[in-house]
C-alpha cells in the first residue's frame, strides 16, 4: 500500500470498512482519474475515519466511496458547468452520472453524501489541502466568482 493509504490512526472497528472503501476509490481512480485525485480521495477517507464522532460507522461502503470521489471532483471542478466558463481546464472531466454508475449508487444518494463530506471536513476550493498539483500550480486560473464579476453578472 502507498504511504498515504496506510490505515494508521483508523479506529479498529473501521479498519475493514476503510480498506474496502479505499479499494473502491483506488480502482475508480486507476480507471478514470490519476494518482493526484486518488491521493486526495484517500486523504478525505482517512480524515473521515479519524474523526472523533465519525459518520463512517453508518452507511454503505459504495455510497461513501462515491460521495468521497464526487466531493473531490466538485472542489477540483471535474464536474459541473463552471469549468466551461473558465480558462483553466482540468485533465479529466467526469459527470455525476458516471461517478454514481461506477459505484452502483443513485446520483441523489451520492450527491447527498458528497455534501455531507464537504461539510464535515470543511472542504472548499480555496484550501490547498484539497487541490491537485495541477490546480495549485495554475496561477492564471480565475474562479467562477471572479469571472462573473469580470462579466458584470450578479
Coordinates of N, CA and C in Angstrom, one line a residue:
X1 N 0.8 -1.2 0.0 CA 0.0 0.0 0.0 C 0.9 1.2 0.0
X2 N 0.5 2.3 -0.7 CA 1.2 3.5 -0.8 C 1.2 4.2 0.6
X3 N 2.1 5.1 0.9 CA 2.2 5.7 2.2 C 0.9 6.3 2.7
X4 N 0.2 7.1 1.9 CA -1.0 7.7 2.4 C -2.2 6.8 2.5
X5 N -2.0 5.6 2.1 CA -3.2 4.6 2.2 C -3.1 3.8 3.4
X6 N -2.1 3.9 4.2 CA -2.0 3.1 5.4 C -3.1 3.4 6.4
X7 N -3.6 2.4 7.1 CA -4.7 2.6 8.0 C -4.3 3.1 9.4
X8 N -3.1 3.8 9.5 CA -2.7 4.2 10.8 C -3.6 5.3 11.3
X9 N -3.9 5.1 12.6 CA -4.8 6.1 13.2 C -6.3 5.8 13.0
X10 N -6.6 4.8 12.2 CA -8.0 4.5 11.9 C -8.5 3.6 13.1
X11 N -9.6 3.9 13.7 CA -10.1 3.0 14.8 C -10.3 1.6 14.3
X12 N -10.0 0.7 15.2 CA -10.1 -0.8 14.8 C -11.5 -1.1 14.2
X13 N -12.6 -0.7 14.7 CA -13.9 -1.1 14.1 C -14.1 -0.6 12.7
X14 N -13.3 0.4 12.3 CA -13.5 1.0 10.9 C -12.4 0.5 9.9
X15 N -11.4 -0.3 10.4 CA -10.3 -0.7 9.5 C -10.8 -1.5 8.3
X16 N -11.7 -2.4 8.5 CA -12.2 -3.2 7.4 C -13.0 -2.3 6.4
X17 N -13.8 -1.5 6.9 CA -14.6 -0.5 6.1 C -13.7 0.4 5.3
X18 N -12.6 0.9 6.0 CA -11.6 1.8 5.4 C -11.0 1.0 4.2
X19 N -10.5 -0.2 4.5 CA -9.8 -0.9 3.4 C -10.7 -1.2 2.2
X20 N -12.0 -1.5 2.5 CA -12.9 -1.7 1.4 C -13.2 -0.5 0.6
X21 N -13.4 0.6 1.2 CA -13.7 1.9 0.5 C -12.4 2.4 -0.2
X22 N -11.3 2.2 0.4 CA -10.0 2.6 -0.2 C -9.8 1.8 -1.5
X23 N -10.1 0.5 -1.5 CA -10.0 -0.3 -2.6 C -10.9 0.1 -3.8
X24 N -12.1 0.5 -3.4 CA -13.1 1.0 -4.4 C -12.6 2.3 -5.1
X25 N -12.1 3.2 -4.2 CA -11.6 4.5 -4.7 C -10.3 4.3 -5.6
X26 N -9.4 3.4 -5.1 CA -8.3 3.1 -6.0 C -8.6 2.6 -7.3
X27 N -9.6 1.6 -7.4 CA -10.0 1.1 -8.7 C -10.6 2.2 -9.6
X28 N -11.4 3.0 -9.0 CA -12.1 4.1 -9.8 C -11.0 5.1 -10.3
X29 N -10.1 5.5 -9.4 CA -9.1 6.5 -9.8 C -8.1 5.9 -10.9
X30 N -7.8 4.6 -10.7 CA -6.9 4.0 -11.7 C -7.6 3.9 -13.1
X31 N -8.9 3.7 -13.1 CA -9.6 3.6 -14.4 C -9.9 5.0 -15.0
X32 N -10.3 6.0 -14.2 CA -10.9 7.2 -14.7 C -10.0 8.5 -14.4
X33 N -9.2 8.5 -13.4 CA -8.5 9.7 -13.0 C -7.0 9.4 -12.9
X34 N -6.3 9.9 -11.8 CA -4.9 9.6 -11.7 C -4.5 9.6 -10.2
X35 N -3.3 9.5 -9.9 CA -2.8 9.4 -8.6 C -3.0 10.6 -7.7
X36 N -3.1 11.8 -8.3 CA -3.3 13.0 -7.6 C -4.7 13.0 -7.0
X37 N -5.7 12.6 -7.8 CA -7.1 12.5 -7.3 C -7.2 11.4 -6.3
X38 N -6.5 10.3 -6.6 CA -6.6 9.1 -5.7 C -6.0 9.6 -4.3
X39 N -4.9 10.3 -4.3 CA -4.4 10.8 -3.0 C -5.4 11.6 -2.3
X40 N -6.0 12.6 -2.9 CA -7.0 13.5 -2.3 C -8.2 12.7 -1.7
X41 N -8.6 11.7 -2.5 CA -9.8 10.9 -2.0 C -9.4 10.1 -0.8
X42 N -8.2 9.4 -0.8 CA -7.8 8.6 0.3 C -7.6 9.5 1.5
X43 N -7.0 10.7 1.3 CA -6.8 11.7 2.4 C -8.2 12.0 3.0
X44 N -9.2 12.3 2.2 CA -10.5 12.6 2.7 C -11.1 11.4 3.5
X45 N -10.9 10.2 3.0 CA -11.4 9.0 3.7 C -10.7 8.8 5.0
X46 N -9.4 9.0 5.1 CA -8.7 8.9 6.3 C -9.2 9.9 7.3
X47 N -9.4 11.2 6.9 CA -9.9 12.2 7.8 C -11.3 11.8 8.3
X48 N -12.1 11.3 7.5 CA -13.5 10.9 7.9 C -13.4 9.8 8.9
X49 N -12.6 8.8 8.7 CA -12.4 7.7 9.6 C -11.8 8.1 11.0
X50 N -11.0 9.1 11.0 CA -10.3 9.5 12.2 C -11.1 10.5 13.0
X51 N -12.1 11.0 12.5 CA -13.0 12.0 13.2 C -13.5 11.3 14.5
X52 N -13.5 12.1 15.6 CA -13.9 11.6 16.9 C -15.3 11.0 16.8
X53 N -16.3 11.7 16.3 CA -17.6 11.2 16.1 C -17.8 10.9 14.6
X54 N -17.1 9.9 14.1 CA -17.1 9.6 12.7 C -18.5 9.2 12.2
X55 N -18.9 9.7 11.1 CA -20.1 9.3 10.4 C -19.9 8.0 9.7
X56 N -18.7 7.5 9.6 CA -18.4 6.4 8.8 C -19.0 5.0 9.3
X57 N -19.4 5.0 10.5 CA -20.0 3.8 11.1 C -21.3 3.4 10.4
X58 N -22.0 4.4 9.9 CA -23.3 4.2 9.2 C -23.1 4.4 7.7
X59 N -23.9 3.7 7.0 CA -23.9 3.9 5.5 C -23.2 2.8 4.8
X60 N -23.6 2.6 3.5 CA -23.0 1.6 2.6 C -21.6 2.1 2.1
X61 N -20.7 1.1 2.0 CA -19.3 1.5 1.6 C -19.3 2.1 0.2
X62 N -20.1 1.6 -0.7 CA -20.1 2.2 -2.1 C -20.6 3.6 -2.1
X63 N -21.6 3.9 -1.2 CA -22.1 5.3 -1.2 C -21.0 6.2 -0.6
X64 N -20.3 5.8 0.4 CA -19.2 6.6 0.9 C -18.1 6.8 -0.1
X65 N -17.8 5.7 -0.8 CA -16.7 5.9 -1.9 C -17.1 6.8 -3.0
X66 N -18.4 6.7 -3.4 CA -18.9 7.6 -4.5 C -19.0 9.0 -4.0
X67 N -19.4 9.2 -2.7 CA -19.5 10.5 -2.1 C -18.2 11.2 -2.0
X68 N -17.2 10.4 -1.6 CA -15.8 11.0 -1.5 C -15.3 11.4 -2.8
X69 N -15.4 10.5 -3.8 CA -14.9 10.9 -5.2 C -15.6 12.1 -5.7
X70 N -16.9 12.1 -5.5 CA -17.7 13.2 -6.1 C -17.4 14.5 -5.4
X71 N -17.2 14.5 -4.1 CA -16.9 15.7 -3.3 C -15.5 16.3 -3.8
X72 N -14.6 15.4 -4.0 CA -13.3 15.9 -4.5 C -13.4 16.4 -6.0
X73 N -14.2 15.7 -6.8 CA -14.4 16.1 -8.1 C -15.1 17.5 -8.2
X74 N -16.0 17.8 -7.3 CA -16.6 19.1 -7.2 C -15.6 20.2 -6.9
X75 N -14.8 20.0 -5.9 CA -13.9 21.1 -5.5 C -12.8 21.3 -6.5
X76 N -12.5 20.3 -7.2 CA -11.4 20.4 -8.2 C -12.0 20.7 -9.6
X77 N -13.3 20.9 -9.7 CA -14.0 21.3 -10.9 C -13.9 20.3 -12.0
X78 N -13.9 19.0 -11.6 CA -14.0 18.0 -12.7 C -15.4 17.8 -13.1
X79 N -16.4 18.2 -12.3 CA -17.8 18.2 -12.7 C -18.4 19.6 -12.6
X80 N -19.5 19.7 -13.2 CA -20.2 21.0 -13.1 C -20.0 21.9 -14.3
X81 N -20.8 22.9 -14.4 CA -20.8 23.8 -15.6 C -19.8 24.9 -15.4
X82 N -19.2 25.1 -14.2 CA -18.3 26.2 -14.0 C -17.0 26.1 -14.9
X83 N -16.6 24.8 -15.1 CA -15.3 24.7 -15.9 C -15.5 25.1 -17.3
X84 N -16.7 25.1 -17.8 CA -16.9 25.6 -19.2 C -16.7 27.1 -19.4
X85 N -16.8 27.8 -18.3 CA -16.6 29.3 -18.3 C -15.2 29.7 -18.0
X86 N -14.4 28.8 -17.5 CA -13.1 29.2 -17.1 C -12.0 28.9 -18.2
X87 N -10.9 29.7 -18.1 CA -9.8 29.4 -19.0 C -9.1 28.1 -18.6
X88 N -9.1 27.8 -17.3 CA -8.4 26.5 -16.9 C -9.3 25.3 -17.1
X89 N -8.8 24.3 -17.7 CA -9.5 23.0 -17.9 C -8.7 21.9 -17.2
X90 N -9.4 21.1 -16.4 CA -8.7 20.0 -15.7 C -8.4 18.9 -16.8
X91 N -7.4 18.1 -16.5 CA -7.1 17.0 -17.4 C -8.2 16.1 -17.6
X92 N -9.1 15.9 -16.6 CA -10.2 15.0 -16.7 C -11.5 15.7 -16.5
X93 N -12.5 15.2 -17.1 CA -13.9 15.7 -16.9 C -14.7 14.4 -16.7
X94 N -15.6 14.5 -15.7 CA -16.5 13.4 -15.4 C -17.8 13.9 -14.9
X95 N -18.8 13.2 -15.2 CA -20.2 13.6 -14.8 C -20.6 12.9 -13.5
X96 N -21.6 13.5 -12.9 CA -22.1 12.9 -11.7 C -22.7 11.5 -12.0
X97 N -23.3 11.4 -13.1 CA -23.9 10.1 -13.5 C -22.8 9.0 -13.7
X98 N -21.7 9.4 -14.2 CA -20.6 8.5 -14.4 C -20.0 8.0 -13.1
X99 N -19.9 8.9 -12.1 CA -19.4 8.5 -10.8 C -20.4 7.6 -10.1
X100 N -21.6 8.0 -10.1 CA -22.7 7.2 -9.5 C -22.8 5.8 -10.1
X101 N -22.8 5.7 -11.4 CA -22.9 4.4 -12.1 C -21.7 3.5 -11.7
X102 N -20.5 4.1 -11.7 CA -19.3 3.3 -11.4 C -19.3 2.7 -10.0
X103 N -20.0 3.3 -9.1 CA -20.1 2.8 -7.7 C -21.4 2.1 -7.5
X104 N -22.3 2.1 -8.4 CA -23.6 1.4 -8.3 C -24.5 2.1 -7.3
X105 N -24.5 3.4 -7.2 CA -25.4 4.1 -6.3 C -26.2 5.1 -7.1
X106 N -27.3 5.6 -6.5 CA -28.1 6.7 -7.2 C -27.3 8.0 -7.2
X107 N -27.6 8.8 -8.1 CA -26.9 10.1 -8.2 C -27.3 11.0 -7.0
X108 N -28.6 10.9 -6.5 CA -29.1 11.6 -5.4 C -28.4 11.2 -4.1
X109 N -28.2 9.9 -3.9 CA -27.5 9.4 -2.7 C -26.1 9.9 -2.7
X110 N -25.4 9.8 -3.8 CA -24.0 10.2 -3.9 C -23.9 11.7 -3.7
X111 N -24.7 12.5 -4.3 CA -24.7 13.9 -4.1 C -24.9 14.3 -2.6
X112 N -25.9 13.7 -2.0 CA -26.2 13.9 -0.6 C -25.0 13.6 0.3
X113 N -24.3 12.4 0.0 CA -23.2 12.0 0.8 C -22.0 13.0 0.5
X114 N -21.8 13.4 -0.7 CA -20.7 14.4 -1.0 C -20.9 15.7 -0.3
X115 N -22.2 16.1 -0.2 CA -22.4 17.4 0.6 C -22.1 17.2 2.0
X116 N -22.5 16.1 2.6 CA -22.2 15.7 4.0 C -20.7 15.7 4.2
X117 N -19.9 15.1 3.3 CA -18.5 15.0 3.4 C -17.8 16.4 3.3
X118 N -18.3 17.2 2.4 CA -17.7 18.6 2.3 C -18.0 19.4 3.5
X119 N -19.1 19.2 4.1 CA -19.5 19.9 5.4 C -18.7 19.4 6.6
X120 N -18.6 18.1 6.7 CA -17.9 17.5 7.9 C -16.4 17.9 7.8
X121 N -15.8 17.8 6.6 CA -14.4 18.1 6.5 C -14.1 19.5 6.2
X122 N -15.1 20.3 6.0 CA -15.0 21.7 5.6 C -14.1 21.9 4.4
X123 N -14.5 21.1 3.3 CA -13.7 21.1 2.1 C -14.2 22.3 1.2
X124 N -13.3 23.1 0.8 CA -13.6 24.2 -0.1 C -12.6 24.3 -1.2
X125 N -12.9 25.0 -2.3 CA -12.0 25.2 -3.4 C -10.8 26.0 -3.0
X126 N -10.9 26.9 -2.0 CA -9.8 27.8 -1.6 C -8.7 27.1 -0.8
X127 N -8.9 25.9 -0.3 CA -8.0 25.3 0.6 C -7.0 24.4 -0.2
X128 N -5.7 24.7 -0.1 CA -4.7 24.0 -0.8 C -4.7 22.5 -0.5
X129 N -5.1 22.2 0.7 CA -5.2 20.8 1.1 C -6.0 19.9 0.1
X130 N -7.0 20.5 -0.6 CA -7.9 19.8 -1.5 C -7.6 20.1 -2.9
X131 N -6.5 20.6 -3.2 CA -6.1 21.0 -4.6 C -5.1 19.9 -5.2
X132 N -5.3 19.6 -6.4 CA -4.3 18.8 -7.1 C -3.1 19.7 -7.4
X133 N -1.9 19.1 -7.6 CA -0.8 20.0 -8.0 C -1.1 20.8 -9.3
X134 N -1.8 20.1 -10.2 CA -2.1 20.8 -11.5 C -3.0 22.1 -11.2
X135 N -3.9 21.9 -10.3 CA -4.8 23.1 -9.9 C -4.0 24.1 -9.2
X136 N -3.2 23.7 -8.2 CA -2.5 24.6 -7.4 C -1.4 25.4 -8.2
X137 N -0.8 24.8 -9.2 CA 0.2 25.4 -10.0 C -0.3 26.3 -11.1
X138 N -1.6 26.2 -11.4 CA -2.1 27.0 -12.5 C -2.5 28.4 -11.9
X139 N -1.6 29.3 -11.9 CA -1.8 30.7 -11.3 C -2.7 31.5 -12.2
X140 N -2.9 31.2 -13.5 CA -3.7 32.1 -14.3 C -5.2 31.8 -14.2
X141 N -5.5 30.7 -13.5 CA -7.0 30.4 -13.4 C -7.8 31.5 -12.7
X142 N -9.0 31.6 -13.1 CA -9.9 32.5 -12.4 C -11.0 31.7 -11.8
X143 N -11.5 32.1 -10.6 CA -12.6 31.4 -10.0 C -13.9 31.8 -10.7
X144 N -14.9 31.1 -10.6 CA -16.2 31.4 -11.2 C -16.7 32.7 -10.8
X145 N -16.5 33.1 -9.5 CA -16.9 34.3 -9.0 C -16.2 35.5 -9.6
X146 N -14.9 35.4 -9.8 CA -14.1 36.4 -10.5 C -14.6 36.6 -11.9
X147 N -14.8 35.5 -12.6 CA -15.3 35.5 -14.0 C -16.6 36.2 -14.0
X148 N -17.5 35.9 -13.1 CA -18.8 36.6 -13.1 C -18.7 38.1 -12.9
X149 N -17.8 38.5 -12.0 CA -17.6 39.9 -11.7 C -17.0 40.6 -13.0
X150 N -16.1 39.9 -13.6 CA -15.5 40.4 -14.9 C -16.6 40.7 -15.9
X151 N -17.5 39.8 -16.0 CA -18.6 40.0 -17.0 C -19.7 40.9 -16.5
X152 N -19.7 41.3 -15.2 CA -20.7 42.1 -14.7 C -22.0 41.4 -14.3
X153 N -21.9 40.1 -14.1 CA -23.0 39.2 -13.8 C -23.2 39.2 -12.3
X154 N -24.3 39.4 -11.8 CA -24.5 39.3 -10.3 C -25.2 38.1 -9.9

